[in-house]
Coordinates of N, CA and C in Angstrom, one line a residue:
M27 N 12.0 13.6 7.5 CA 12.6 12.6 8.2 C 12.6 11.3 7.4
R28 N 13.8 10.6 7.5 CA 13.9 9.4 6.8 C 14.5 8.4 7.8
S29 N 14.0 7.2 7.9 CA 14.4 6.2 8.8 C 14.5 4.8 8.1
K30 N 15.6 4.1 8.3 CA 15.7 2.8 7.8 C 15.9 1.9 9.0
N31 N 15.1 0.8 9.1 CA 15.2 0.0 10.2 C 15.2 -1.5 9.8
V32 N 16.0 -2.3 10.6 CA 16.0 -3.7 10.4 C 15.3 -4.3 11.6
L33 N 14.2 -5.0 11.4 CA 13.5 -5.5 12.6 C 14.0 -6.9 13.0
V34 N 14.2 -7.0 14.3 CA 14.5 -8.3 14.9 C 13.3 -8.6 15.8
S35 N 12.6 -9.7 15.6 CA 11.5 -9.9 16.4 C 11.4 -11.4 16.7
N36 N 10.5 -11.8 17.6 CA 10.2 -13.2 17.8 C 9.5 -13.7 16.5
P37 N 10.1 -14.6 15.7 CA 9.6 -14.9 14.4 C 8.3 -15.7 14.5
S38 N 7.9 -16.2 15.7 CA 6.7 -17.1 15.7 C 5.5 -16.3 16.3
S39 N 5.7 -15.0 16.6 CA 4.5 -14.3 17.2 C 4.1 -13.2 16.2
L40 N 2.9 -12.7 16.4 CA 2.4 -11.6 15.6 C 3.2 -10.3 15.8
L41 N 3.5 -9.7 14.7 CA 4.3 -8.4 14.7 C 3.3 -7.3 14.3
N42 N 3.2 -6.3 15.2 CA 2.4 -5.1 15.0 C 3.3 -3.9 14.7
I43 N 3.0 -3.2 13.6 CA 3.8 -2.0 13.2 C 2.8 -0.9 13.0
A44 N 3.0 0.3 13.5 CA 2.1 1.5 13.3 C 3.0 2.7 13.0
H45 N 2.5 3.5 12.1 CA 3.1 4.8 11.7 C 2.1 5.8 11.4
S46 N 2.3 7.0 12.0 CA 1.4 8.1 11.7 C 2.2 9.4 11.5
G47 N 1.7 10.2 10.6 CA 2.4 11.5 10.4 C 3.1 11.5 9.0
T48 N 4.2 12.3 8.9 CA 4.9 12.4 7.7 C 6.3 11.7 7.8
G49 N 7.0 11.7 6.7 CA 8.4 11.1 6.8 C 8.4 9.8 5.9
T50 N 9.6 9.3 5.8 CA 9.9 8.1 5.0 C 10.4 7.0 6.0
I51 N 9.7 5.9 6.1 CA 10.1 4.8 6.9 C 10.4 3.6 6.0
I52 N 11.5 3.0 6.2 CA 11.9 1.8 5.5 C 12.2 0.6 6.4
F53 N 11.4 -0.4 6.3 CA 11.6 -1.6 7.1 C 12.1 -2.8 6.3
E54 N 13.1 -3.5 6.8 CA 13.6 -4.7 6.1 C 13.6 -5.8 7.1
F55 N 12.9 -6.9 6.9 CA 12.9 -7.9 7.9 C 12.5 -9.3 7.3
Q56 N 12.8 -10.3 8.1 CA 12.3 -11.7 7.8 C 11.4 -12.1 9.0
H57 N 10.2 -12.5 8.7 CA 9.3 -12.8 9.8 C 8.5 -14.1 9.4
D58 N 8.4 -15.0 10.3 CA 7.8 -16.3 10.1 C 6.3 -16.3 10.4
S59 N 5.8 -15.3 11.0 CA 4.4 -15.3 11.4 C 3.6 -14.1 10.7
N60 N 2.5 -13.8 11.3 CA 1.6 -12.8 10.7 C 2.1 -11.4 11.1
I61 N 1.8 -10.4 10.3 CA 2.0 -9.0 10.7 C 0.8 -8.1 10.5
N62 N 0.7 -7.1 11.3 CA -0.3 -6.1 11.2 C 0.4 -4.7 11.0
V63 N 0.0 -4.0 9.9 CA 0.7 -2.7 9.7 C -0.5 -1.7 9.6
A64 N -0.3 -0.6 10.4 CA -1.3 0.5 10.3 C -0.6 1.8 10.0
I65 N -1.0 2.5 8.9 CA -0.4 3.7 8.5 C -1.4 4.8 8.4
L66 N -1.1 5.9 9.0 CA -2.1 7.1 9.0 C -1.2 8.3 8.7
G67 N -1.6 9.1 7.8 CA -0.9 10.4 7.5 C -0.5 10.5 6.1
T68 N 0.6 11.2 5.9 CA 1.1 11.5 4.5 C 2.5 10.9 4.2
G69 N 3.0 10.1 5.0 CA 4.4 9.6 4.8 C 4.5 8.5 3.8
Q70 N 5.7 8.1 3.6 CA 6.1 7.0 2.7 C 6.5 5.8 3.6
F71 N 6.0 4.6 3.3 CA 6.3 3.5 4.1 C 6.8 2.4 3.2
I72 N 8.0 1.9 3.3 CA 8.5 0.9 2.4 C 8.9 -0.4 3.2
L73 N 8.3 -1.5 2.8 CA 8.6 -2.8 3.4 C 9.4 -3.7 2.4
S74 N 10.4 -4.3 2.9 CA 11.1 -5.3 2.1 C 11.5 -6.5 3.0
G75 N 11.8 -7.6 2.4 CA 12.1 -8.8 3.1 C 11.1 -9.9 2.8
R76 N 10.7 -10.6 3.8 CA 9.8 -11.8 3.6 C 9.0 -12.0 4.8
V77 N 7.7 -12.1 4.6 CA 6.8 -12.5 5.7 C 6.2 -13.9 5.3
R78 N 6.4 -14.9 6.1 CA 5.9 -16.2 5.8 C 4.5 -16.4 6.2
G79 N 4.0 -15.5 7.0 CA 2.6 -15.5 7.4 C 1.8 -14.6 6.6
N80 N 0.6 -14.2 7.1 CA -0.3 -13.3 6.4 C 0.0 -11.9 6.9
G81 N -0.4 -10.9 6.0 CA -0.3 -9.5 6.3 C -1.6 -8.8 6.3
R82 N -1.9 -8.0 7.4 CA -3.1 -7.2 7.4 C -2.6 -5.7 7.4
L83 N -2.9 -5.0 6.4 CA -2.4 -3.7 6.2 C -3.6 -2.7 6.2
S84 N -3.5 -1.7 7.0 CA -4.5 -0.6 7.1 C -3.9 0.7 6.8
V85 N -4.4 1.3 5.7 CA -3.8 2.6 5.2 C -4.9 3.6 5.2
S86 N -4.6 4.8 5.8 CA -5.6 5.9 5.9 C -4.9 7.2 5.6
G87 N -5.5 8.1 5.0 CA -5.0 9.4 4.7 C -4.4 9.5 3.2
T88 N -3.2 10.0 3.1 CA -2.6 10.1 1.8 C -1.2 9.5 1.8
P89 N -1.0 8.4 2.5 CA 0.4 7.8 2.5 C 0.7 7.1 1.2
R90 N 1.9 6.7 1.1 CA 2.4 5.8 0.0 C 3.0 4.6 0.6
L91 N 2.5 3.4 0.4 CA 2.9 2.2 0.9 C 3.5 1.3 -0.2
D92 N 4.7 0.9 -0.1 CA 5.3 0.0 -1.1 C 5.7 -1.3 -0.4
A93 N 5.0 -2.4 -0.6 CA 5.3 -3.7 0.0 C 5.5 -4.7 -1.1
L94 N 5.8 -4.3 -2.3 CA 6.0 -5.3 -3.4 C 7.3 -6.1 -3.1
A95 N 8.2 -5.5 -2.5 CA 9.5 -6.3 -2.2 C 9.4 -7.1 -0.9
C96 N 8.2 -7.2 -0.4 CA 8.0 -8.0 0.9 C 6.8 -8.9 0.7
P97 N 7.0 -10.1 0.0 CA 5.9 -11.0 -0.3 C 5.4 -11.5 1.0
M98 N 4.1 -11.7 1.1 CA 3.4 -12.3 2.3 C 2.5 -13.4 1.8
K99 N 2.1 -14.3 2.7 CA 1.3 -15.4 2.3 C 0.0 -14.9 1.7
I100 N -0.9 -14.3 2.5 CA -2.1 -13.7 2.1 C -2.2 -12.3 2.6
V101 N -2.4 -11.3 1.7 CA -2.5 -9.9 2.1 C -3.9 -9.5 2.2
T102 N -4.3 -8.8 3.3 CA -5.6 -8.2 3.5 C -5.3 -6.7 3.6
I103 N -5.7 -5.9 2.7 CA -5.4 -4.5 2.7 C -6.7 -3.7 2.8
E104 N -6.8 -2.7 3.7 CA -7.9 -1.8 3.8 C -7.4 -0.4 3.7
M105 N -8.0 0.3 2.7 CA -7.5 1.7 2.4 C -8.6 2.6 2.4
S106 N -8.4 3.8 3.1 CA -9.4 4.9 3.0 C -8.6 6.2 2.7
G107 N -9.1 7.0 1.9 CA -8.4 8.3 1.6 C -7.9 8.3 0.2
T108 N -6.8 9.0 0.0 CA -6.2 9.1 -1.3 C -4.8 8.5 -1.5
G109 N -4.5 7.6 -0.7 CA -3.2 7.0 -0.7 C -2.9 6.1 -1.9
L110 N -1.6 5.6 -1.9 CA -1.2 4.7 -2.9 C -0.6 3.5 -2.2
A111 N -1.0 2.3 -2.6 CA -0.4 1.1 -2.0 C -0.1 0.1 -3.0
R112 N 1.1 -0.6 -2.8 CA 1.5 -1.7 -3.7 C 1.8 -2.9 -2.8
V113 N 1.1 -4.0 -3.1 CA 1.3 -5.1 -2.2 C 1.5 -6.4 -3.0
Y114 N 2.0 -7.4 -2.3 CA 2.3 -8.7 -3.0 C 1.8 -9.8 -2.0
G115 N 0.7 -10.5 -2.4 CA 0.2 -11.7 -1.7 C 0.5 -12.9 -2.5
V116 N 1.4 -13.8 -2.1 CA 1.8 -15.0 -2.8 C 0.6 -15.9 -3.1
E117 N -0.2 -16.1 -2.0 CA -1.4 -17.0 -2.2 C -2.7 -16.2 -2.4
G118 N -2.6 -14.9 -2.3 CA -3.8 -14.1 -2.6 C -3.8 -12.7 -1.9
V119 N -4.8 -11.9 -2.4 CA -4.9 -10.5 -1.9 C -6.4 -10.3 -1.7
H120 N -6.8 -9.8 -0.5 CA -8.2 -9.3 -0.2 C -8.0 -7.7 -0.1
I121 N -8.9 -7.0 -0.8 CA -8.9 -5.6 -0.9 C -10.2 -4.9 -0.4
T122 N -10.1 -4.0 0.5 CA -11.3 -3.1 0.8 C -10.8 -1.7 0.6
M123 N -11.5 -1.0 -0.2 CA -11.1 0.4 -0.6 C -12.3 1.3 -0.5
S124 N -12.0 2.5 0.2 CA -13.0 3.6 0.2 C -12.2 4.8 -0.1
G125 N -12.8 5.7 -0.8 CA -12.1 7.0 -1.1 C -11.6 6.9 -2.6
V126 N -10.6 7.7 -2.8 CA -10.1 7.8 -4.2 C -8.6 7.3 -4.3
G127 N -8.2 6.4 -3.4 CA -6.9 5.9 -3.4 C -6.6 4.9 -4.6
T128 N -5.4 4.5 -4.7 CA -4.9 3.5 -5.7 C -4.2 2.3 -5.0
I129 N -4.7 1.1 -5.4 CA -4.0 -0.1 -4.9 C -3.5 -0.9 -6.1
C130 N -2.3 -1.2 -6.2 CA -1.7 -2.1 -7.2 C -1.3 -3.4 -6.4
Y131 N -1.7 -4.5 -6.9 CA -1.4 -5.8 -6.2 C -0.8 -6.8 -7.1
R132 N 0.0 -7.7 -6.5 CA 0.5 -8.9 -7.2 C 0.0 -10.1 -6.5
G133 N -0.3 -11.1 -7.2 CA -0.9 -12.3 -6.6 C -2.3 -12.5 -7.0
P134 N -3.0 -13.6 -6.7 CA -4.4 -13.8 -7.1 C -5.3 -12.9 -6.2
L135 N -6.2 -12.3 -6.9 CA -7.2 -11.4 -6.2 C -8.3 -12.3 -5.6
L136 N -8.4 -12.4 -4.3 CA -9.3 -13.3 -3.6 C -10.6 -12.6 -3.4
G137 N -10.6 -11.2 -3.3 CA -11.9 -10.5 -3.1 C -11.6 -9.0 -3.1
Q138 N -12.6 -8.2 -3.4 CA -12.5 -6.8 -3.4 C -13.8 -6.2 -3.0
I139 N -13.8 -5.1 -2.2 CA -14.9 -4.3 -1.8 C -14.5 -2.9 -2.0
T140 N -15.3 -2.2 -2.8 CA -14.9 -0.8 -3.1 C -16.1 0.1 -2.9
S141 N -15.8 1.3 -2.4 CA -16.8 2.4 -2.3 C -16.0 3.7 -2.6
G142 N -16.6 4.5 -3.4 CA -15.8 5.7 -3.8 C -15.2 5.5 -5.2
L143 N -14.3 6.4 -5.5 CA -13.7 6.4 -6.9 C -12.3 5.7 -6.9
G144 N -12.0 4.9 -5.9 CA -10.7 4.2 -5.9 C -10.4 3.4 -7.1
W145 N -9.1 3.2 -7.3 CA -8.6 2.4 -8.4 C -7.8 1.2 -7.9
I146 N -8.2 0.0 -8.4 CA -7.5 -1.2 -8.0 C -7.1 -1.9 -9.3
S147 N -5.8 -2.3 -9.4 CA -5.3 -3.0 -10.6 C -4.2 -3.9 -10.2
E148 N -4.0 -4.9 -11.1 CA -2.9 -5.8 -10.9 C -1.7 -5.1 -11.4
C149 N -0.6 -5.2 -10.6 CA 0.7 -4.6 -11.0 C 1.2 -5.1 -12.3
I150 N 1.6 -4.3 -13.2 CA 2.3 -4.7 -14.4 C 3.8 -4.6 -14.2
L151 N 4.5 -5.2 -15.1 CA 6.0 -5.3 -14.9 C 6.6 -3.9 -14.6
E152 N 6.2 -2.9 -15.4 CA 6.8 -1.5 -15.1 C 6.5 -1.0 -13.7
Q153 N 5.3 -1.4 -13.2 CA 5.0 -0.9 -11.8 C 5.7 -1.7 -10.7
T154 N 6.2 -2.9 -11.0 CA 6.9 -3.7 -10.0 C 8.4 -3.7 -10.1
S155 N 8.9 -2.7 -10.9 CA 10.4 -2.7 -11.0 C 11.0 -2.3 -9.7
E156 N 12.3 -2.4 -9.6 CA 13.0 -2.1 -8.3 C 13.4 -0.7 -8.3
K157 N 12.8 0.2 -9.1 CA 13.2 1.6 -9.1 C 12.7 2.2 -7.8
P158 N 13.4 3.3 -7.3 CA 13.0 3.9 -6.0 C 11.6 4.6 -6.3
L159 N 10.9 4.8 -5.2 CA 9.6 5.4 -5.2 C 9.6 6.8 -5.8
H160 N 10.8 7.5 -5.6 CA 10.8 8.9 -6.1 C 11.3 9.0 -7.5
S161 N 11.3 7.9 -8.2 CA 11.8 7.9 -9.6 C 10.8 8.7 -10.5
S162 N 11.3 9.3 -11.5 CA 10.5 10.1 -12.4 C 10.2 9.3 -13.7
S163 N 10.0 8.0 -13.5 CA 9.7 7.1 -14.7 C 8.3 7.5 -15.2
K164 N 8.1 7.1 -16.5 CA 6.8 7.4 -17.1 C 5.6 6.7 -16.4
S165 N 5.8 5.5 -15.9 CA 4.7 4.8 -15.2 C 4.3 5.5 -13.9
D166 N 5.3 6.1 -13.2 CA 5.0 6.8 -12.0 C 4.2 8.1 -12.3
K167 N 4.6 8.7 -13.4 CA 3.9 10.0 -13.7 C 2.5 9.7 -14.1
I168 N 2.2 8.5 -14.8 CA 0.9 8.2 -15.1 C 0.0 7.9 -13.9
M169 N 0.6 7.2 -12.9 CA -0.1 6.9 -11.7 C -0.4 8.2 -11.0
D170 N 0.5 9.1 -10.9 CA 0.3 10.4 -10.2 C -0.8 11.2 -10.9
R171 N -0.7 11.2 -12.2 CA -1.7 11.9 -13.0 C -3.1 11.3 -12.8
N172 N -3.2 10.0 -12.8 CA -4.5 9.4 -12.6 C -5.0 9.7 -11.2
Q173 N -4.2 9.7 -10.2 CA -4.6 10.0 -8.8 C -5.1 11.5 -8.8
R174 N -4.4 12.4 -9.4 CA -4.9 13.8 -9.4 C -6.2 13.9 -10.1
L175 N -6.4 13.3 -11.2 CA -7.6 13.3 -12.0 C -8.8 12.8 -11.1
M176 N -8.5 11.7 -10.4 CA -9.6 11.1 -9.6 C -10.0 12.0 -8.4
V177 N -9.0 12.7 -7.8 CA -9.3 13.7 -6.8 C -10.1 14.8 -7.3
I178 N -9.7 15.4 -8.5 CA -10.4 16.5 -9.1 C -11.9 16.1 -9.4
L179 N -12.0 14.9 -9.9 CA -13.4 14.3 -10.3 C -14.2 14.2 -9.0
A180 N -13.6 13.7 -7.9 CA -14.4 13.5 -6.7 C -14.8 14.8 -6.1
I181 N -13.9 15.8 -6.1 CA -14.3 17.1 -5.6 C -15.4 17.8 -6.4
T182 N -15.2 17.6 -7.7 CA -16.3 18.2 -8.6 C -17.6 17.6 -8.4
V183 N -17.7 16.3 -8.3 CA -18.9 15.6 -8.0 C -19.5 16.0 -6.7
F184 N -18.6 16.1 -5.7 CA -19.1 16.5 -4.4 C -19.8 17.9 -4.4
F185 N -19.1 18.8 -5.0 CA -19.7 20.2 -5.1 C -20.9 20.3 -6.0
L186 N -21.0 19.5 -7.0 CA -22.2 19.5 -7.9 C -23.4 18.9 -7.2
F187 N -23.2 17.9 -6.4 CA -24.4 17.3 -5.8 C -24.7 17.6 -4.4
F188 N -23.8 18.4 -3.7 CA -24.0 18.7 -2.3 C -24.1 20.2 -2.1

């Protein structure tokens, strides 16, 4: 399932978006206030446009979130599981990570809390290109390879010690 949506909302109130399951969801919007996004499952979630307020993103499972084309004032992202997230906080990014996921961020890192084997890094130019998420570029293959290696390592450690 693939869905592309243009959101029209009251620009001065909080916007809540939730997605669970599989599929590809694409949101394009302009919003003047804060947003909350909750993603659970294995789908692909793409945000584009502009949020003039703060963004609180909650990612769980193995989803792929791409919000680099949707700058927000301050981004607070919480990830658990093995997902991949790319976010852009103009004034800063707060990250909480548990599990073996990957977060790539743009903007000043204001704080990070990690538990598990997750990987947090600042997005480099190749990672922030406008290429589609299903591109077979070399940087995407490296990210996918790193994720697979981290999952294998986590499973191996789990079975060795438990």
